[in-house]
């Protein structure tokens, strides 16, 4: 049975001052997105990255007037806990590093997981497929509703960065499309190098964004797709406007909306708001 918004947040309170602040920050980001994208271009999806921030903040932005839907999390357990607290209408994005052995439970335990953005091996895609298959068998309403995935591409060549090498992207995309019927290949994703992002702020195109665009062109050619069939997810708080100018269909913005994050050990899943402050 699908939980209603009222059932899910019945015991969750939102500080009105905090809600007003968040409304202001996300309005500013949405305005900057509109200014950066071509007037004739398609909409750009904003994923509000809420990692280490309380569920109350997410509820504030999911409520009127913004009714924001797309939120990103980096840590699997934190995402699971928040998904239990918050409405099913929310469209969760998992954007953190994936461990192969945790892919199946990730896809199986969170029905409203809308997208996994960090797939970089066929084994991880296969485990997500198994998890989504199990979910569809358990909850019939999700049968025929695929889990979207982005293939993460390491465009910067940094060893510490996850992602498939650019030359391996087409093969992985083909595997997902042909071997994972419960997944939908939404597009390809990259995290640009910080130094290149700073240069991009000064009007120079970020090499990583240009590279991802080139990889997309190669993949659509190799797989016989249209450009519109494969989204680009690139751009974060520091460089999302530059990414949009390079053709990004989705940006992931966190600290510019929610403010500085606490240390992981100090983060709270849910904050207690005194009655009467609502």
Tab-separated table of C-alpha atoms in Angstrom:
chain	number	residue	atom	x	y	z
A	1	UNK	CA	0.000	0.000	0.000
A	2	UNK	CA	1.326	3.444	-0.899
A	3	UNK	CA	1.765	5.740	2.069
A	4	UNK	CA	0.137	9.141	1.856
A	5	UNK	CA	2.067	12.311	2.523
A	6	UNK	CA	0.059	12.902	5.715
A	7	UNK	CA	0.830	9.405	7.056
A	8	UNK	CA	4.522	9.734	6.366
A	9	UNK	CA	5.170	13.143	7.931
A	10	UNK	CA	2.564	13.075	10.701
A	11	UNK	CA	5.225	13.378	13.405
A	12	UNK	CA	7.695	15.532	11.512
A	13	UNK	CA	7.777	19.262	12.198
A	14	UNK	CA	9.487	21.973	10.182
A	15	UNK	CA	10.934	25.134	11.671
A	16	UNK	CA	9.219	27.970	9.737
A	17	UNK	CA	12.345	30.136	9.812
A	18	UNK	CA	14.393	27.281	8.369
A	19	UNK	CA	11.717	26.578	5.761
A	20	UNK	CA	11.735	30.243	4.701
A	21	UNK	CA	15.518	30.207	4.344
A	22	UNK	CA	15.480	27.009	2.266
A	23	UNK	CA	12.732	28.402	0.068
A	24	UNK	CA	14.906	31.428	-0.628
A	25	UNK	CA	18.025	29.412	-1.454
A	26	UNK	CA	16.331	26.923	-3.776
A	27	UNK	CA	14.461	29.770	-5.519
A	28	UNK	CA	17.811	31.424	-6.184
A	29	UNK	CA	19.266	28.206	-7.642
A	30	UNK	CA	16.213	27.610	-9.839
A	31	UNK	CA	16.480	31.172	-11.139
A	32	UNK	CA	20.181	30.716	-11.942
A	33	UNK	CA	19.406	27.457	-13.747
A	34	UNK	CA	16.812	29.201	-15.911
A	35	UNK	CA	19.255	31.992	-16.719
A	36	UNK	CA	22.029	29.558	-17.680
A	37	UNK	CA	20.047	27.290	-19.999
A	38	UNK	CA	19.207	28.200	-23.609
A	39	UNK	CA	15.755	29.704	-23.957
A	40	UNK	CA	14.719	26.964	-26.399
A	41	UNK	CA	16.406	24.171	-24.455
A	42	UNK	CA	14.713	21.411	-22.469
A	43	UNK	CA	14.158	21.771	-18.707
A	44	UNK	CA	17.135	21.092	-16.443
A	45	UNK	CA	16.452	18.771	-13.516
A	46	UNK	CA	17.668	19.993	-10.124
A	47	UNK	CA	18.677	17.252	-7.700
A	48	UNK	CA	18.849	18.811	-4.229
A	49	UNK	CA	21.696	16.948	-2.509
A	50	UNK	CA	20.517	16.473	1.056
A	51	UNK	CA	23.233	14.210	2.456
A	52	UNK	CA	23.935	14.731	6.173
A	53	UNK	CA	20.971	17.109	6.385
A	54	UNK	CA	17.861	16.217	8.424
A	55	UNK	CA	14.682	14.871	6.869
A	56	UNK	CA	12.945	18.031	8.135
A	57	UNK	CA	14.856	20.070	5.533
A	58	UNK	CA	13.766	17.725	2.761
A	59	UNK	CA	10.156	17.886	3.909
A	60	UNK	CA	10.318	21.692	3.910
A	61	UNK	CA	11.345	21.755	0.242
A	62	UNK	CA	8.975	18.947	-0.724
A	63	UNK	CA	6.065	20.927	0.742
A	64	UNK	CA	4.353	23.925	-0.869
A	65	UNK	CA	5.222	26.251	-2.480
A	66	UNK	CA	8.096	24.368	-4.151
A	67	UNK	CA	6.864	20.767	-3.945
A	68	UNK	CA	10.355	19.709	-4.958
A	69	UNK	CA	10.639	16.050	-5.917
A	70	UNK	CA	14.265	15.160	-6.662
A	71	UNK	CA	16.686	14.679	-3.752
A	72	UNK	CA	20.135	13.098	-3.767
A	73	UNK	CA	21.852	11.053	-1.070
A	74	UNK	CA	25.387	9.636	-0.843
A	75	UNK	CA	25.077	7.096	1.954
A	76	UNK	CA	22.896	4.031	1.626
A	77	UNK	CA	21.837	3.687	5.265
A	78	UNK	CA	21.007	7.383	5.547
A	79	UNK	CA	18.914	7.193	2.382
A	80	UNK	CA	17.079	4.130	3.679
A	81	UNK	CA	16.223	5.808	6.985
A	82	UNK	CA	15.031	9.009	5.324
A	83	UNK	CA	12.944	7.095	2.813
A	84	UNK	CA	11.011	5.499	5.676
A	85	UNK	CA	10.288	8.917	7.204
A	86	UNK	CA	9.350	10.890	4.119
A	87	UNK	CA	6.552	10.706	1.516
A	88	UNK	CA	6.677	8.143	-1.256
A	89	UNK	CA	6.190	10.925	-3.810
A	90	UNK	CA	9.821	11.940	-3.339
A	91	UNK	CA	12.113	10.770	-6.131
A	92	UNK	CA	15.365	9.650	-4.541
A	93	UNK	CA	18.685	9.695	-6.376
A	94	UNK	CA	21.585	7.666	-5.027
A	95	UNK	CA	24.700	9.588	-6.043
A	96	UNK	CA	27.373	8.066	-3.804
A	97	UNK	CA	30.008	5.423	-4.481
A	98	UNK	CA	28.431	2.019	-5.047
A	99	UNK	CA	29.605	-1.260	-3.556
A	100	UNK	CA	28.611	-4.260	-5.633
A	101	UNK	CA	27.330	-6.267	-2.655
A	102	UNK	CA	25.043	-3.406	-1.585
A	103	UNK	CA	23.422	-2.769	-4.956
A	104	UNK	CA	20.700	-5.415	-4.654
A	105	UNK	CA	19.385	-4.239	-1.244
A	106	UNK	CA	19.568	-0.611	-2.390
A	107	UNK	CA	17.268	-1.319	-5.346
A	108	UNK	CA	15.040	-3.694	-3.389
A	109	UNK	CA	14.422	-1.755	-0.166
A	110	UNK	CA	13.540	1.717	-1.468
A	111	UNK	CA	10.514	1.613	-3.795
A	112	UNK	CA	10.719	5.299	-4.687
A	113	UNK	CA	14.410	5.156	-5.557
A	114	UNK	CA	14.113	7.025	-8.851
A	115	UNK	CA	17.685	6.829	-10.040
A	116	UNK	CA	21.157	5.456	-9.259
A	117	UNK	CA	23.732	7.813	-10.730
A	118	UNK	CA	27.016	6.029	-10.043
A	119	UNK	CA	26.941	2.766	-12.023
A	120	UNK	CA	30.407	2.002	-13.349
A	121	UNK	CA	30.508	-1.788	-13.823
A	122	UNK	CA	28.288	-4.426	-15.356
A	123	UNK	CA	28.312	-6.364	-12.068
A	124	UNK	CA	26.787	-3.419	-10.227
A	125	UNK	CA	24.134	-3.017	-12.904
A	126	UNK	CA	23.336	-6.740	-12.640
A	127	UNK	CA	22.882	-6.505	-8.869
A	128	UNK	CA	20.630	-3.458	-9.212
A	129	UNK	CA	18.630	-5.445	-11.759
A	130	UNK	CA	18.208	-8.288	-9.265
A	131	UNK	CA	17.090	-5.879	-6.565
A	132	UNK	CA	14.554	-4.112	-8.770
A	133	UNK	CA	13.220	-7.459	-9.974
A	134	UNK	CA	12.694	-8.570	-6.361
A	135	UNK	CA	10.924	-5.292	-5.525
A	136	UNK	CA	8.556	-5.674	-8.493
A	137	UNK	CA	7.716	-9.197	-7.371
A	138	UNK	CA	6.980	-7.938	-3.852
A	139	UNK	CA	5.099	-4.755	-4.808
A	140	UNK	CA	3.125	-5.204	-8.013
A	141	UNK	CA	2.528	-1.481	-8.456
A	142	UNK	CA	6.182	-1.076	-9.474
A	143	UNK	CA	6.064	-3.725	-12.202
A	144	UNK	CA	6.777	-1.961	-15.466
A	145	UNK	CA	8.360	1.011	-13.684
A	146	UNK	CA	12.114	0.725	-14.273
A	147	UNK	CA	14.851	2.010	-11.996
A	148	UNK	CA	16.731	4.702	-13.874
A	149	UNK	CA	20.527	4.601	-13.911
A	150	UNK	CA	23.334	6.828	-15.061
A	151	UNK	CA	26.681	5.385	-16.060
A	152	UNK	CA	29.403	7.280	-14.217
A	153	UNK	CA	32.340	8.196	-16.446
A	154	UNK	CA	35.741	9.215	-15.090
A	155	UNK	CA	36.432	12.096	-17.444
A	156	UNK	CA	39.222	13.671	-15.380
A	157	UNK	CA	41.511	10.632	-15.153
A	158	UNK	CA	41.878	11.130	-11.401
A	159	UNK	CA	42.684	7.803	-9.742
A	160	UNK	CA	40.608	8.577	-6.653
A	161	UNK	CA	37.484	9.175	-8.761
A	162	UNK	CA	35.030	6.381	-9.494
A	163	UNK	CA	33.716	5.823	-12.979
A	164	UNK	CA	34.251	3.777	-16.105
A	165	UNK	CA	36.948	4.988	-18.487
A	166	UNK	CA	35.488	6.976	-21.403
A	167	UNK	CA	36.330	4.252	-23.917
A	168	UNK	CA	34.385	1.692	-21.853
A	169	UNK	CA	31.170	3.710	-21.528
A	170	UNK	CA	29.469	2.424	-24.681
A	171	UNK	CA	29.956	-1.224	-23.722
A	172	UNK	CA	28.502	-0.666	-20.244
A	173	UNK	CA	25.564	1.293	-21.639
A	174	UNK	CA	24.889	-1.521	-24.090
A	175	UNK	CA	24.977	-4.077	-21.269
A	176	UNK	CA	22.392	-2.146	-19.261
A	177	UNK	CA	20.070	-1.717	-22.228
A	178	UNK	CA	20.291	-5.339	-23.342
A	179	UNK	CA	20.758	-7.322	-20.118
A	180	UNK	CA	18.866	-5.339	-17.467
A	181	UNK	CA	15.162	-5.126	-18.375
A	182	UNK	CA	14.170	-3.611	-14.999
A	183	UNK	CA	16.654	-0.745	-15.424
A	184	UNK	CA	16.395	2.242	-17.718
A	185	UNK	CA	19.573	3.845	-19.005
A	186	UNK	CA	18.857	7.504	-18.271
A	187	UNK	CA	22.229	8.885	-19.291
A	188	UNK	CA	25.853	9.342	-18.295
A	189	UNK	CA	27.302	11.264	-15.368
A	190	UNK	CA	30.617	12.787	-14.349
A	191	UNK	CA	32.117	14.718	-11.454
A	192	UNK	CA	34.440	17.360	-12.821
A	193	UNK	CA	37.879	18.055	-11.385
A	194	UNK	CA	37.768	20.925	-8.880
A	195	UNK	CA	40.559	22.874	-10.569
A	196	UNK	CA	38.799	22.694	-13.909
A	197	UNK	CA	35.557	23.802	-12.273
A	198	UNK	CA	37.275	26.925	-10.953
A	199	UNK	CA	38.603	27.702	-14.404
A	200	UNK	CA	35.111	27.197	-15.815
A	201	UNK	CA	33.814	29.899	-13.473
A	202	UNK	CA	36.065	32.315	-15.327
A	203	UNK	CA	34.454	31.541	-18.660
A	204	UNK	CA	36.553	28.554	-19.752
A	205	UNK	CA	34.631	25.403	-20.686
A	206	UNK	CA	35.345	22.619	-18.234
A	207	UNK	CA	37.295	19.906	-20.068
A	208	UNK	CA	35.443	17.209	-18.150
A	209	UNK	CA	32.059	18.480	-19.292
A	210	UNK	CA	33.244	18.700	-22.885
A	211	UNK	CA	34.601	15.151	-22.595
A	212	UNK	CA	31.303	13.793	-21.248
A	213	UNK	CA	29.473	15.409	-24.124
A	214	UNK	CA	31.877	13.707	-26.535
A	215	UNK	CA	31.366	10.354	-24.779
A	216	UNK	CA	27.603	10.785	-25.100
A	217	UNK	CA	27.987	11.422	-28.824
A	218	UNK	CA	30.084	8.257	-29.190
A	219	UNK	CA	27.610	6.154	-27.210
A	220	UNK	CA	24.539	7.279	-29.163
A	221	UNK	CA	26.373	6.601	-32.428
A	222	UNK	CA	27.552	3.148	-31.342
A	223	UNK	CA	24.149	2.111	-29.975
A	224	UNK	CA	22.017	3.712	-32.675
A	225	UNK	CA	20.314	6.131	-30.300
A	226	UNK	CA	19.232	9.740	-30.563
A	227	UNK	CA	21.013	12.432	-28.565
A	228	UNK	CA	17.813	13.043	-26.594
A	229	UNK	CA	17.828	9.377	-25.476
A	230	UNK	CA	20.862	9.889	-23.263
A	231	UNK	CA	20.957	12.650	-20.663
A	232	UNK	CA	24.055	14.336	-19.284
A	233	UNK	CA	24.281	14.661	-15.490
A	234	UNK	CA	27.073	17.068	-14.642
A	235	UNK	CA	27.512	20.156	-12.533
A	236	UNK	CA	27.412	20.789	-8.789
A	237	UNK	CA	27.292	23.836	-6.508
A	238	UNK	CA	30.570	25.266	-7.807
A	239	UNK	CA	30.001	24.779	-11.512
A	240	UNK	CA	26.385	23.968	-12.384
A	241	UNK	CA	25.908	27.042	-14.580
A	242	UNK	CA	28.967	26.159	-16.646
A	243	UNK	CA	27.686	22.572	-16.904
A	244	UNK	CA	24.292	23.749	-18.170
A	245	UNK	CA	25.988	25.883	-20.810
A	246	UNK	CA	27.832	22.708	-21.873
A	247	UNK	CA	24.535	20.862	-22.286
A	248	UNK	CA	23.817	19.304	-18.897
A	249	UNK	CA	20.286	17.983	-18.422
A	250	UNK	CA	20.656	17.566	-14.668
A	251	UNK	CA	22.643	19.310	-11.936
A	252	UNK	CA	23.312	18.175	-8.371
A	253	UNK	CA	23.382	21.053	-5.888
A	254	UNK	CA	23.724	20.621	-2.128
A	255	UNK	CA	25.570	23.104	0.064
A	256	UNK	CA	24.346	26.142	-1.890
A	257	UNK	CA	20.797	25.128	-0.967
A	258	UNK	CA	21.173	23.523	2.465
A	259	UNK	CA	24.288	25.272	3.799
A	260	UNK	CA	27.445	23.798	5.245
A	261	UNK	CA	27.199	20.141	6.179
A	262	UNK	CA	27.993	18.806	9.654
A	263	UNK	CA	30.591	16.115	10.220
A	264	UNK	CA	29.133	12.701	9.413
A	265	UNK	CA	29.169	11.687	13.072
A	266	UNK	CA	27.200	14.798	14.067
A	267	UNK	CA	24.509	14.519	11.394
A	268	UNK	CA	20.905	13.858	12.434
A	269	UNK	CA	18.370	11.933	10.384
A	270	UNK	CA	15.539	13.947	11.933
A	271	UNK	CA	15.612	17.067	14.075
A	272	UNK	CA	13.229	17.758	16.923
A	273	UNK	CA	11.304	20.980	16.372
A	274	UNK	CA	9.431	22.403	19.327
A	275	UNK	CA	5.649	22.415	19.041
A	276	UNK	CA	4.358	25.854	18.294
A	277	UNK	CA	7.288	26.741	16.018
A	278	UNK	CA	5.520	25.366	12.963
